[in-house]
Coordinates of C-alpha atoms in Angstrom, one line a residue:
Chain A
X1 CA 159.7 -76.8 62.0
X2 CA 158.0 -80.2 62.1
X3 CA 159.4 -82.7 59.8
X4 CA 158.9 -86.1 58.1
X5 CA 162.2 -87.4 57.0
X6 CA 162.7 -90.1 54.4
X7 CA 166.3 -91.3 54.6
X8 CA 166.8 -92.2 50.9
X9 CA 165.8 -89.7 48.2
X10 CA 167.0 -91.9 45.3
X11 CA 167.6 -95.7 45.2
X12 CA 168.4 -98.0 42.4
X13 CA 168.0 -101.7 43.1
X14 CA 168.0 -104.9 41.1
X15 CA 165.1 -107.3 40.7
X16 CA 164.8 -109.7 43.6
X17 CA 166.7 -107.5 46.1
X18 CA 165.2 -106.6 49.5
X19 CA 164.6 -102.9 49.9
X20 CA 164.0 -100.9 53.0
X21 CA 162.5 -97.4 52.9
X22 CA 162.8 -95.6 56.2
X23 CA 160.6 -92.7 57.5
X24 CA 161.0 -90.8 60.7
X25 CA 158.7 -88.0 62.1
X26 CA 159.5 -85.7 65.0
X27 CA 155.9 -84.5 65.7
X28 CA 154.9 -87.3 68.1
X29 CA 152.2 -88.3 65.6
X30 CA 150.3 -91.5 66.2
X31 CA 149.3 -92.2 62.5
X32 CA 151.8 -92.9 59.8
X33 CA 151.2 -93.8 56.2
X34 CA 153.1 -95.1 53.1
X35 CA 151.8 -94.0 49.7
X36 CA 153.0 -94.8 46.2
X37 CA 152.8 -92.0 43.6
X38 CA 152.6 -92.8 39.9
X39 CA 151.8 -90.4 37.0
X40 CA 148.1 -90.2 36.3
X41 CA 147.2 -92.4 39.3
X42 CA 147.8 -89.9 42.1
X43 CA 148.7 -91.3 45.5
X44 CA 147.7 -94.8 46.4
X45 CA 147.8 -96.0 50.0
X46 CA 150.0 -99.0 50.6
X47 CA 150.0 -99.4 54.4
X48 CA 149.2 -97.3 57.4
X49 CA 149.8 -97.6 61.2
X50 CA 147.8 -96.1 64.1
X51 CA 150.2 -97.1 66.8
X52 CA 153.4 -98.8 67.6
X53 CA 153.5 -102.4 66.3
X54 CA 150.2 -101.9 64.6
X55 CA 149.6 -102.0 60.8
X56 CA 146.7 -102.0 58.4
X57 CA 146.6 -102.7 54.7
X58 CA 145.8 -99.9 52.4
X59 CA 144.6 -100.2 48.8
X60 CA 147.7 -101.8 47.3
X61 CA 149.6 -103.8 49.9
X62 CA 150.7 -106.7 47.7
X63 CA 154.4 -107.0 47.5
X64 CA 155.0 -104.8 50.5
X65 CA 155.3 -105.1 54.2
X66 CA 155.8 -102.5 57.0
X67 CA 157.3 -102.3 60.4
X68 CA 156.6 -99.8 63.3
X69 CA 158.8 -100.7 66.3
X70 CA 158.9 -97.1 67.6
X71 CA 156.3 -94.4 67.4
X72 CA 158.5 -92.1 65.3
X73 CA 159.7 -94.6 62.7
X74 CA 157.7 -96.4 60.0
X75 CA 159.5 -98.6 57.5
X76 CA 158.4 -99.9 54.2
X77 CA 159.9 -103.2 53.0
X78 CA 159.9 -104.7 49.6
X79 CA 160.9 -108.4 50.2
X80 CA 161.8 -109.1 46.6
X81 CA 161.8 -106.0 44.4
X82 CA 160.2 -106.1 41.0
X83 CA 160.3 -103.7 38.1
X84 CA 156.6 -102.8 38.6
X85 CA 157.6 -101.4 42.0
X86 CA 159.6 -98.6 40.3
X87 CA 157.9 -95.6 41.7
X88 CA 157.9 -92.6 44.0
X89 CA 157.2 -93.5 47.6
X90 CA 155.8 -90.9 50.0
X91 CA 155.6 -91.2 53.8
X92 CA 153.2 -89.1 55.8
X93 CA 152.0 -88.7 59.3
X94 CA 149.2 -87.0 61.3
X95 CA 147.9 -86.8 64.8
X96 CA 145.1 -88.8 66.3
X97 CA 142.5 -86.1 67.1
X98 CA 139.0 -86.0 65.5
X99 CA 138.5 -83.6 62.7
X100 CA 140.2 -83.0 59.4
X101 CA 143.7 -84.2 60.2
X102 CA 146.2 -82.8 57.8
X103 CA 148.9 -85.1 56.5
X104 CA 152.5 -83.9 56.7
X105 CA 154.6 -85.5 54.0
X106 CA 158.2 -86.4 53.5
X107 CA 160.1 -85.4 50.4
X108 CA 159.7 -88.8 48.9
X109 CA 161.9 -91.7 47.9
X110 CA 162.3 -92.4 44.2
X111 CA 163.0 -96.1 43.7
X112 CA 164.1 -97.6 40.4
X113 CA 164.2 -101.4 40.1
X114 CA 166.3 -102.7 37.2
Chain B
X1 CA 133.6 -95.7 49.2
X2 CA 135.0 -92.4 48.2
X3 CA 136.5 -91.3 44.9
X4 CA 138.1 -88.2 43.5
X5 CA 138.2 -87.2 39.8
X6 CA 140.5 -84.4 38.6
X7 CA 139.6 -83.3 35.1
X8 CA 142.7 -82.6 33.1
X9 CA 146.0 -84.2 34.0
X10 CA 147.8 -81.2 32.5
X11 CA 146.7 -77.6 32.5
X12 CA 148.6 -74.7 30.9
X13 CA 148.0 -71.0 31.5
X14 CA 149.8 -67.8 30.8
X15 CA 151.3 -65.8 33.6
X16 CA 148.6 -63.5 34.9
X17 CA 145.8 -65.6 33.7
X18 CA 143.1 -67.3 35.8
X19 CA 143.9 -70.7 37.1
X20 CA 141.1 -73.2 37.4
X21 CA 141.8 -76.8 38.4
X22 CA 138.8 -79.1 38.6
X23 CA 137.9 -81.6 41.3
X24 CA 134.8 -83.7 41.6
X25 CA 134.3 -86.2 44.4
X26 CA 131.9 -88.9 45.5
X27 CA 131.2 -89.6 49.1
X28 CA 128.3 -91.2 50.9
X29 CA 128.8 -89.1 53.9
X30 CA 129.7 -85.4 54.5
X31 CA 133.2 -85.0 53.3
X32 CA 136.4 -83.2 54.3
X33 CA 138.1 -81.9 51.2
X34 CA 141.7 -80.9 50.6
X35 CA 144.0 -79.5 48.0
X36 CA 147.7 -80.3 48.2
X37 CA 150.5 -79.0 46.1
X38 CA 153.7 -80.7 45.1
X39 CA 156.6 -78.6 43.9
X40 CA 159.4 -80.4 41.9
X41 CA 161.4 -82.8 44.0
X42 CA 159.4 -82.2 47.1
X43 CA 156.7 -83.9 49.1
X44 CA 153.1 -82.6 49.2
X45 CA 152.1 -79.5 51.1
X46 CA 148.6 -78.5 52.2
X47 CA 147.1 -75.7 50.1
X48 CA 143.7 -75.5 51.8
X49 CA 141.0 -77.6 53.3
X50 CA 137.2 -77.6 53.7
X51 CA 135.7 -78.8 57.0
X52 CA 132.0 -77.9 56.7
X53 CA 132.4 -74.3 57.8
X54 CA 132.4 -71.7 55.1
X55 CA 131.9 -73.1 51.6
X56 CA 134.5 -70.7 50.1
X57 CA 137.9 -71.6 51.5
X58 CA 141.0 -69.5 51.2
X59 CA 144.4 -71.0 51.2
X60 CA 148.0 -70.1 50.8
X61 CA 149.6 -68.3 47.9
X62 CA 146.3 -66.7 46.8
X63 CA 144.5 -69.9 46.0
X64 CA 140.9 -70.6 47.0
X65 CA 138.3 -73.3 46.5
X66 CA 134.5 -73.5 46.7
X67 CA 132.6 -76.4 48.0
X68 CA 129.5 -77.0 45.9
X69 CA 127.5 -79.9 47.4
X70 CA 124.9 -79.9 44.5
X71 CA 127.7 -80.4 42.0
X72 CA 129.9 -82.5 44.3
X73 CA 132.8 -80.3 43.3
X74 CA 135.7 -78.5 45.0
X75 CA 137.4 -76.6 42.2
X76 CA 140.6 -74.7 42.9
X77 CA 141.1 -71.2 41.5
X78 CA 143.6 -68.3 41.6
X79 CA 142.8 -65.0 39.8
X80 CA 146.3 -64.5 38.4
X81 CA 148.9 -67.2 37.8
X82 CA 152.5 -66.7 38.7
X83 CA 155.5 -68.6 37.4
X84 CA 156.1 -70.0 40.9
X85 CA 152.7 -71.7 40.8
X86 CA 154.0 -74.3 38.4
X87 CA 153.6 -77.6 40.3
X88 CA 151.3 -80.7 40.6
X89 CA 148.1 -80.3 42.4
X90 CA 146.2 -83.0 44.2
X91 CA 142.6 -83.0 45.4
X92 CA 141.7 -85.4 48.2
X93 CA 138.6 -86.4 50.2
X94 CA 138.0 -88.0 53.5
X95 CA 134.9 -88.9 55.6
X96 CA 133.9 -86.7 58.5
X97 CA 134.4 -89.6 60.8
X98 CA 136.9 -91.7 62.6
X99 CA 140.1 -92.5 60.7
X100 CA 140.1 -89.6 58.2
X101 CA 141.6 -91.8 55.5
X102 CA 142.3 -89.7 52.5
X103 CA 141.5 -90.7 48.9
X104 CA 143.5 -88.7 46.3
X105 CA 142.7 -87.8 42.8
X106 CA 145.1 -88.5 39.9
X107 CA 146.7 -85.0 40.1
X108 CA 146.9 -82.1 37.7
X109 CA 150.2 -80.6 36.5
X110 CA 149.9 -76.9 36.2
X111 CA 152.3 -75.2 33.7
X112 CA 152.6 -71.4 33.6
X113 CA 153.9 -69.8 30.4
X114 CA 155.7 -66.5 30.5

């Protein structure tokens, strides 16, 4: 069964700490995405990547950065966590083909910043 | 630019009753349309998708959705709700072009009463 695995399900961090959220997929997908999920706002795209070492800003990139050193791994980095970054973070991936590519999601990482 | 509006952040139905979750979209080009479901403490799973073939799309677990271009709608229905349908449902749209970036609605939480 294909999978997107997010290493941390629950994290509690303090304001100003550096936070790494890791995501690994085993489907050889080219495209990987980081979303933030907040009640009433749905999913908002933070960053995405179409290839190794490639990244593009999504709709809400401020306060975040990403790293994609290997095809299967896409990391989200909060350089200095703030309380307004308390949220559920979802990683997803999809292949490169034309057509309605379906996203495969990880289970999510719930981050609380105190 | 695309946008998705889901009317009703919370919908409550009795077990056995009709489920209707509303989704309206805006897109300047022919869209792909999706419904995803998120069960508690899990990531999102694809329920069904519209890709410009049949306008009535059948998905998993007895759900279906109808694409109505004139109304720019893609409402999700199920004839008879089951307790296991309690979850959050997200409508999403992407362009029928390169990239297939998804724009999500705010989500609708479905509650099923015994």
